[in-house]
Coordinates of C-alpha atoms and ligand atoms in Angstrom, one line a residue:
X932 CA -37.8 43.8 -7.5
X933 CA -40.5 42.0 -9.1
X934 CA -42.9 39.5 -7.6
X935 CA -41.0 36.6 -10.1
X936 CA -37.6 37.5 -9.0
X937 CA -38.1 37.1 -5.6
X938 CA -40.3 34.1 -6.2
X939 CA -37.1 32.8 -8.6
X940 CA -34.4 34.0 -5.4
X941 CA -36.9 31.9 -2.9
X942 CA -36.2 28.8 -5.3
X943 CA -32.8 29.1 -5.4
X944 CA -31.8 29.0 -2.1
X945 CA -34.0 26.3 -1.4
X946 CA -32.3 24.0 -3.9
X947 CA -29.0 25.2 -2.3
X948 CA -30.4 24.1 0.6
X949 CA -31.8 20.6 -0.1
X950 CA -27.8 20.2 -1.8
X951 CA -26.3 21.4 1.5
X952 CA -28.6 19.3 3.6
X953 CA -29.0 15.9 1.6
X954 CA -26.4 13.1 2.5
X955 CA -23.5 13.2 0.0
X956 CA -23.9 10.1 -2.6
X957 CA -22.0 6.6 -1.3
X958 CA -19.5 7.0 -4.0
X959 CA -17.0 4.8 -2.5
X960 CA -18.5 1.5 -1.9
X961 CA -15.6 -1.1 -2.7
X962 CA -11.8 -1.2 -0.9
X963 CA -9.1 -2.9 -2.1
X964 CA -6.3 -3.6 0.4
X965 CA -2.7 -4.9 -0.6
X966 CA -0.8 -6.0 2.9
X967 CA 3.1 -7.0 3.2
X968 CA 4.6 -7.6 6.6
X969 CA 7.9 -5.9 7.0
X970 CA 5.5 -2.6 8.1
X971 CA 3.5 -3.9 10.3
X972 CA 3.3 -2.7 14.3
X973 CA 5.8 -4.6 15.9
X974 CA 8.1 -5.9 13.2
X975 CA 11.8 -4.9 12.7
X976 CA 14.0 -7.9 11.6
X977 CA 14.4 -10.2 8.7
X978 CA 14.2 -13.4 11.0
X979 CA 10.5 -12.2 12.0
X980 CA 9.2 -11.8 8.2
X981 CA 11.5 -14.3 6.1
X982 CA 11.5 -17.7 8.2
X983 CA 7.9 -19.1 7.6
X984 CA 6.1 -20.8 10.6
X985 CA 8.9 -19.7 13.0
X986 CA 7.6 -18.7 16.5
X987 CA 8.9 -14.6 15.6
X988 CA 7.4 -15.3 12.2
X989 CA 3.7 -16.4 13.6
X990 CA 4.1 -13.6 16.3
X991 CA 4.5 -10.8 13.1
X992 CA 1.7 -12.2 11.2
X993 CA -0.5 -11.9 14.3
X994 CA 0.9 -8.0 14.6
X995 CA 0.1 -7.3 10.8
X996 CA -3.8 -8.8 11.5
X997 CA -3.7 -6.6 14.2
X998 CA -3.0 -3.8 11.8
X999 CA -5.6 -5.1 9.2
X1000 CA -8.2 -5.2 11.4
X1001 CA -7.7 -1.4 12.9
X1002 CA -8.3 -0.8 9.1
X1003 CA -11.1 -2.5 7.9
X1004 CA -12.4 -1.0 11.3
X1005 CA -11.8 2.6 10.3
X1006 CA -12.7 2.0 6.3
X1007 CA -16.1 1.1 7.6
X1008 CA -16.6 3.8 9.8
X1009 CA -15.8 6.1 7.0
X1010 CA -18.1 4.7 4.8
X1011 CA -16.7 1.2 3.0
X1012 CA -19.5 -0.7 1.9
X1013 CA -17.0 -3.8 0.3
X1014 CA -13.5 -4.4 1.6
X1015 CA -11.1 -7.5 0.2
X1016 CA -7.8 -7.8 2.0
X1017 CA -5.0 -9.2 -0.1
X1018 CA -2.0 -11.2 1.3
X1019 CA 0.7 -9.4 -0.8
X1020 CA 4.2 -11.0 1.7
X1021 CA 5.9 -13.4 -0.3
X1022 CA 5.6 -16.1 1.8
X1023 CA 1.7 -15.3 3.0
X1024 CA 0.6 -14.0 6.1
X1025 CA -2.6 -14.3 7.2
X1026 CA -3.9 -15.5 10.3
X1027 CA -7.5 -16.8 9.2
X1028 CA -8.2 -17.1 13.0
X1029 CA -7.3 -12.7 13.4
X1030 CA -9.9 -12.1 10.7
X1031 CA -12.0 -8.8 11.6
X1032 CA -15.6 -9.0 10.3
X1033 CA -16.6 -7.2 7.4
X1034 CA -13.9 -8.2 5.2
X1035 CA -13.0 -10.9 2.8
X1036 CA -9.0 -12.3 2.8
X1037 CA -7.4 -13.2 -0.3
X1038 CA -4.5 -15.7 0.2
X1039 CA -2.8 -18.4 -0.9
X1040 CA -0.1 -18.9 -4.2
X1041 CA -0.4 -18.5 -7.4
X1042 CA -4.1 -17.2 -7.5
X1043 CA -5.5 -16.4 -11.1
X1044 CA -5.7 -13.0 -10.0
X1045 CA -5.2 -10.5 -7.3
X1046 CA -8.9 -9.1 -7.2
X1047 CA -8.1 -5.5 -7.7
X1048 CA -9.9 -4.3 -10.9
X1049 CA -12.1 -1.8 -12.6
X1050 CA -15.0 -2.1 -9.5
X1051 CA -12.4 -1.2 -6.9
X1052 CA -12.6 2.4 -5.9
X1053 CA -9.5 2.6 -4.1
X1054 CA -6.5 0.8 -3.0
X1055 CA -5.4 1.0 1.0
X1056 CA -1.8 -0.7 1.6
X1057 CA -0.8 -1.7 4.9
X1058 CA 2.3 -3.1 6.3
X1059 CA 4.4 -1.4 3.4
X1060 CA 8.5 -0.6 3.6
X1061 CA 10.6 2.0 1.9
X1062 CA 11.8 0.9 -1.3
X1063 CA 15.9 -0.6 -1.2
X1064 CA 18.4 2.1 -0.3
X1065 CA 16.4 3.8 1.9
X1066 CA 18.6 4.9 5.5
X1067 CA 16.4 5.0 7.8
X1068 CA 13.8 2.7 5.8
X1069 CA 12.9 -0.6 8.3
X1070 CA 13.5 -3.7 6.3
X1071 CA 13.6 -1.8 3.4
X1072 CA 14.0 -3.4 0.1
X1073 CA 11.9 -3.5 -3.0
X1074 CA 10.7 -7.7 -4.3
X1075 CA 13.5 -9.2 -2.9
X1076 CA 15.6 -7.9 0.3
X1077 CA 18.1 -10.5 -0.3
X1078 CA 19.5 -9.6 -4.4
X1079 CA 18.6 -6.0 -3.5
X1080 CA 16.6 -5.3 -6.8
X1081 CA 16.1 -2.0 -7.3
X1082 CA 13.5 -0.8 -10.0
X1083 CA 13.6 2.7 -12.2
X1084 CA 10.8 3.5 -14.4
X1085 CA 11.1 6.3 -16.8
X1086 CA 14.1 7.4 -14.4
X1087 CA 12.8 7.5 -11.5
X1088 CA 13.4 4.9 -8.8
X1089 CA 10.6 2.8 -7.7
X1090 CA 9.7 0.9 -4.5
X1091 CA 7.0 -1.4 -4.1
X1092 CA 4.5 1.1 -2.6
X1093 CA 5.0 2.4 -6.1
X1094 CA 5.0 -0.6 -8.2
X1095 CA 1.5 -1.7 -6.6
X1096 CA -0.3 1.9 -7.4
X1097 CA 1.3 2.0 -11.1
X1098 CA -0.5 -1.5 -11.5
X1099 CA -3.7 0.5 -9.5
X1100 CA -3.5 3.0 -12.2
X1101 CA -4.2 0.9 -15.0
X1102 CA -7.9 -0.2 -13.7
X1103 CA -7.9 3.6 -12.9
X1104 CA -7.5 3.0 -8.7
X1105 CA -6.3 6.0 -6.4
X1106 CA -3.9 5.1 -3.6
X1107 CA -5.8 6.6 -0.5
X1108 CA -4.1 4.9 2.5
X1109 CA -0.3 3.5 3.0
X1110 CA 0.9 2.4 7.1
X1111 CA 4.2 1.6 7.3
X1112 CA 7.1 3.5 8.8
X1113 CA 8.1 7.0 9.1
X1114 CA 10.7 6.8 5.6
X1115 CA 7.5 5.0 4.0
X1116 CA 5.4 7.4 5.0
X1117 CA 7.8 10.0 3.4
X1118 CA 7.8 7.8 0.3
X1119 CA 3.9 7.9 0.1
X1120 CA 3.5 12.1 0.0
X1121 CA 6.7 12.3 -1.9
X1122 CA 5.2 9.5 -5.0
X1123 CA 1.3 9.9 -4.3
X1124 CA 1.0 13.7 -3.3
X1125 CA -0.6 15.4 0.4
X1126 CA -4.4 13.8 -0.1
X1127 CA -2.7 10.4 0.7
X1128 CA -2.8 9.3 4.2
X1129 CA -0.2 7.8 6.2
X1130 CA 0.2 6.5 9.4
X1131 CA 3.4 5.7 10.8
X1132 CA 3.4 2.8 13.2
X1133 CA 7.5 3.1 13.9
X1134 CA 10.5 5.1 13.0
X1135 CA 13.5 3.8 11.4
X1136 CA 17.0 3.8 12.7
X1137 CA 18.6 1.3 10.4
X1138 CA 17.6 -1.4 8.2
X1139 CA 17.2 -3.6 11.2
X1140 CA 16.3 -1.0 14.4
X1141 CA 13.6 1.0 15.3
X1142 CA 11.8 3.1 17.5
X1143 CA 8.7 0.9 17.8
X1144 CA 4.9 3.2 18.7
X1145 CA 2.9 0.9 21.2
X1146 CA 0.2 -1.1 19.7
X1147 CA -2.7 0.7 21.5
X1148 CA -1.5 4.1 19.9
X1149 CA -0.7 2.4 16.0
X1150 CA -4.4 0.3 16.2
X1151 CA -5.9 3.6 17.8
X1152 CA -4.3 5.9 14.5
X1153 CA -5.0 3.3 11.6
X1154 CA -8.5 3.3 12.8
X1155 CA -8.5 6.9 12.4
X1156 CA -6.2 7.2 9.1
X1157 CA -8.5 4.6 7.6
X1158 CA -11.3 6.8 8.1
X1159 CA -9.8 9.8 7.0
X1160 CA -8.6 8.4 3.8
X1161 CA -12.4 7.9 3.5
X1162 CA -13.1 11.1 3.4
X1163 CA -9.8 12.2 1.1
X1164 CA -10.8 9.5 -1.7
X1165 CA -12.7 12.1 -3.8
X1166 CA -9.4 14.0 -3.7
X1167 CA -7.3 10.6 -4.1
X1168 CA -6.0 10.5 -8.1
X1169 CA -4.1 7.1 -9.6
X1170 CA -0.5 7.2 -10.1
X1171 CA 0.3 7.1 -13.7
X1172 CA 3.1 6.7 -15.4
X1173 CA 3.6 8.0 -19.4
X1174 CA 3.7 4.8 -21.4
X1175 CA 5.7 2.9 -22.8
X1176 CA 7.6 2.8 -19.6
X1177 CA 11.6 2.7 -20.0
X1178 CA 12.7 0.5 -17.4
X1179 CA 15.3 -0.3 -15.8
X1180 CA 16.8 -3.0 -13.0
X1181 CA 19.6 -3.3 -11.1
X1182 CA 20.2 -6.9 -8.9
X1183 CA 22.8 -8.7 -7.2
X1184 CA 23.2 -12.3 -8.4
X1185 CA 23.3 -14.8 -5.6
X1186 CA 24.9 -18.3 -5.0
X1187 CA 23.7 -21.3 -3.4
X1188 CA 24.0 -20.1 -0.5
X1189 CA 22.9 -16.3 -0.8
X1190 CA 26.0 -14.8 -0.8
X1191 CA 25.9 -11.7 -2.9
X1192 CA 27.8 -12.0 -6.3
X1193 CA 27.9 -9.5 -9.4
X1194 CA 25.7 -6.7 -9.4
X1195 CA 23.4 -7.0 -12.4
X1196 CA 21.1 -4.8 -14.8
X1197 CA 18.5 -4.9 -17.6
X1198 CA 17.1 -2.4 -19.1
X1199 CA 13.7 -2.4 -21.6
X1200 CA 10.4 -1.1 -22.1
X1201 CA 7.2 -1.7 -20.6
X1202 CA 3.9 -2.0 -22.7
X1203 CA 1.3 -3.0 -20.6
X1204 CA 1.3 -1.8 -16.8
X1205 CA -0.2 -5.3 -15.7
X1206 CA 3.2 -6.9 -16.6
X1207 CA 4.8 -4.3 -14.4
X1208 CA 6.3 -7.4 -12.2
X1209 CA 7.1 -9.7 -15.1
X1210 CA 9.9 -6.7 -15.8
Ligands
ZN2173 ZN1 7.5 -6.0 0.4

């Protein structure tokens, strides 16, 4: 062997090295987190996520900030530089006085936008449910729980933990995080693949029951999830869809006063993934 080859060999392994040793580059700087209640810690019925400002409804929001913050908490430790949190339950949830540091919180209705974009390098979503039909789903429904929407997109039905990653997709965000139940856990690896992280914070037994986990053991494995997902983002890939989308909803039509009339469906195409909800 000559003198240069060896000399070259020496070089090489000390670049390998320097590669193996150096910290790996802070690629994933900015979080985006979309929140609903129905999947939060604690929460099983309708009367604790639908009635606003009722004692059972203030008592969920506090569980879902208790969720929230277990996240933020974990994102950090794995490396977030830039979280926003996003009130995504119809009637808002937030507790401004449950706010864990190192976060902003993005509430209030309408808003000129939802803050997830192109500068977002992932999207967490906690507090999510099984899309509508789902057995063992808690709360499950997908928009509204009460005309039981149901959503297909190129044939293939949709919940909202789906509906909010399409959207994801179009500023080229991966899902990297969903908490919700055990069914919307299921939902996440079956739509979003293994690299996904869930963490189940109960187990369904009908649309209202449930086997609920402790609070101390959910806030103790969203830390931990949250910081995994960290680690899985550079495996994390968007959810796309082929457009244009062929869509299709099915709905009940309500009366006055909510009782469930004709069952009702549209059908069209979708051009633009943003107007995913105007569909
Ligand atoms: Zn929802």
């Amino acid at each position: 062997m000559s003198a240069r080859l060896v000399l070259h060999g020496v070089c090489v392994g000390l670049l390998f090295a320097a590669l193996a040793g150096a910290p790996t580059p802070a690629k994933a700087q900015k979080i985006y987190i979309e929140t609903d209640l129905e999947g939060a810690s604690g929460v099983y019925k309708f009367s604790q996520t639908r009635e606003k400002d009722t004692p059972p409804n203030i008592e969920a929001c506090e569980f879902l900030m208790g969720d929230i913050a277990a996240v933020v908490r974990g994102l950090r430790a794995g490396g977030a530089k830039e979280i926003i949190v996003s009130d995504g339950h119809g009637s808002q949830a937030f507790l401004p006085r449950l706010m864990e540091p190192g976060a902003k919180y993005v509430t209030g209705k309408p808003r000129p936008s939802s803050g997830l974009d192109e500068t977002c390098d992932a999207i967490v979503m906690v507090g999510c449910h099984a899309m509508m039909g789902t057995p063992d789903g808690v709360l499950c429904h997908t928009q509204s729980s009460k005309s039981e929407n149901r959503y297909w997109y190129n044939g293939v039905e949709t919940g909202e933990i789906g509906q909010s990653a399409i959207v994801a997709s179009y500023y080229g965000v991966p899902p990297i995080l969903v908490t919700g139940d055990e069914a919307t856990c299921r939902e996440t690896k079956k739509f979003f693949g293994e690299h996904c992280v869930t963490v189940a914070v109960k187990r369904g037994l009908a649309r209202e029951a449930a086997e609920l986990y402790p609070f101390e053991e959910t806030r103790k494995a969203l830390f931990e999830g949250a910081k995994r997902a960290m680690a899985e983002l550079p495996n994390c890939k968007p959810y796309q869809v082929k457009l244009p989308i062929q869509a299709k909803k099915e709905w009940y039509e309500l009366d006055a006063k909510g009782v469930k009339g004709k069952l009702m469906t549209r059908e069209g195409e979708i051009l633009d993934l943003r107007d995913l909800y105007k569909f």
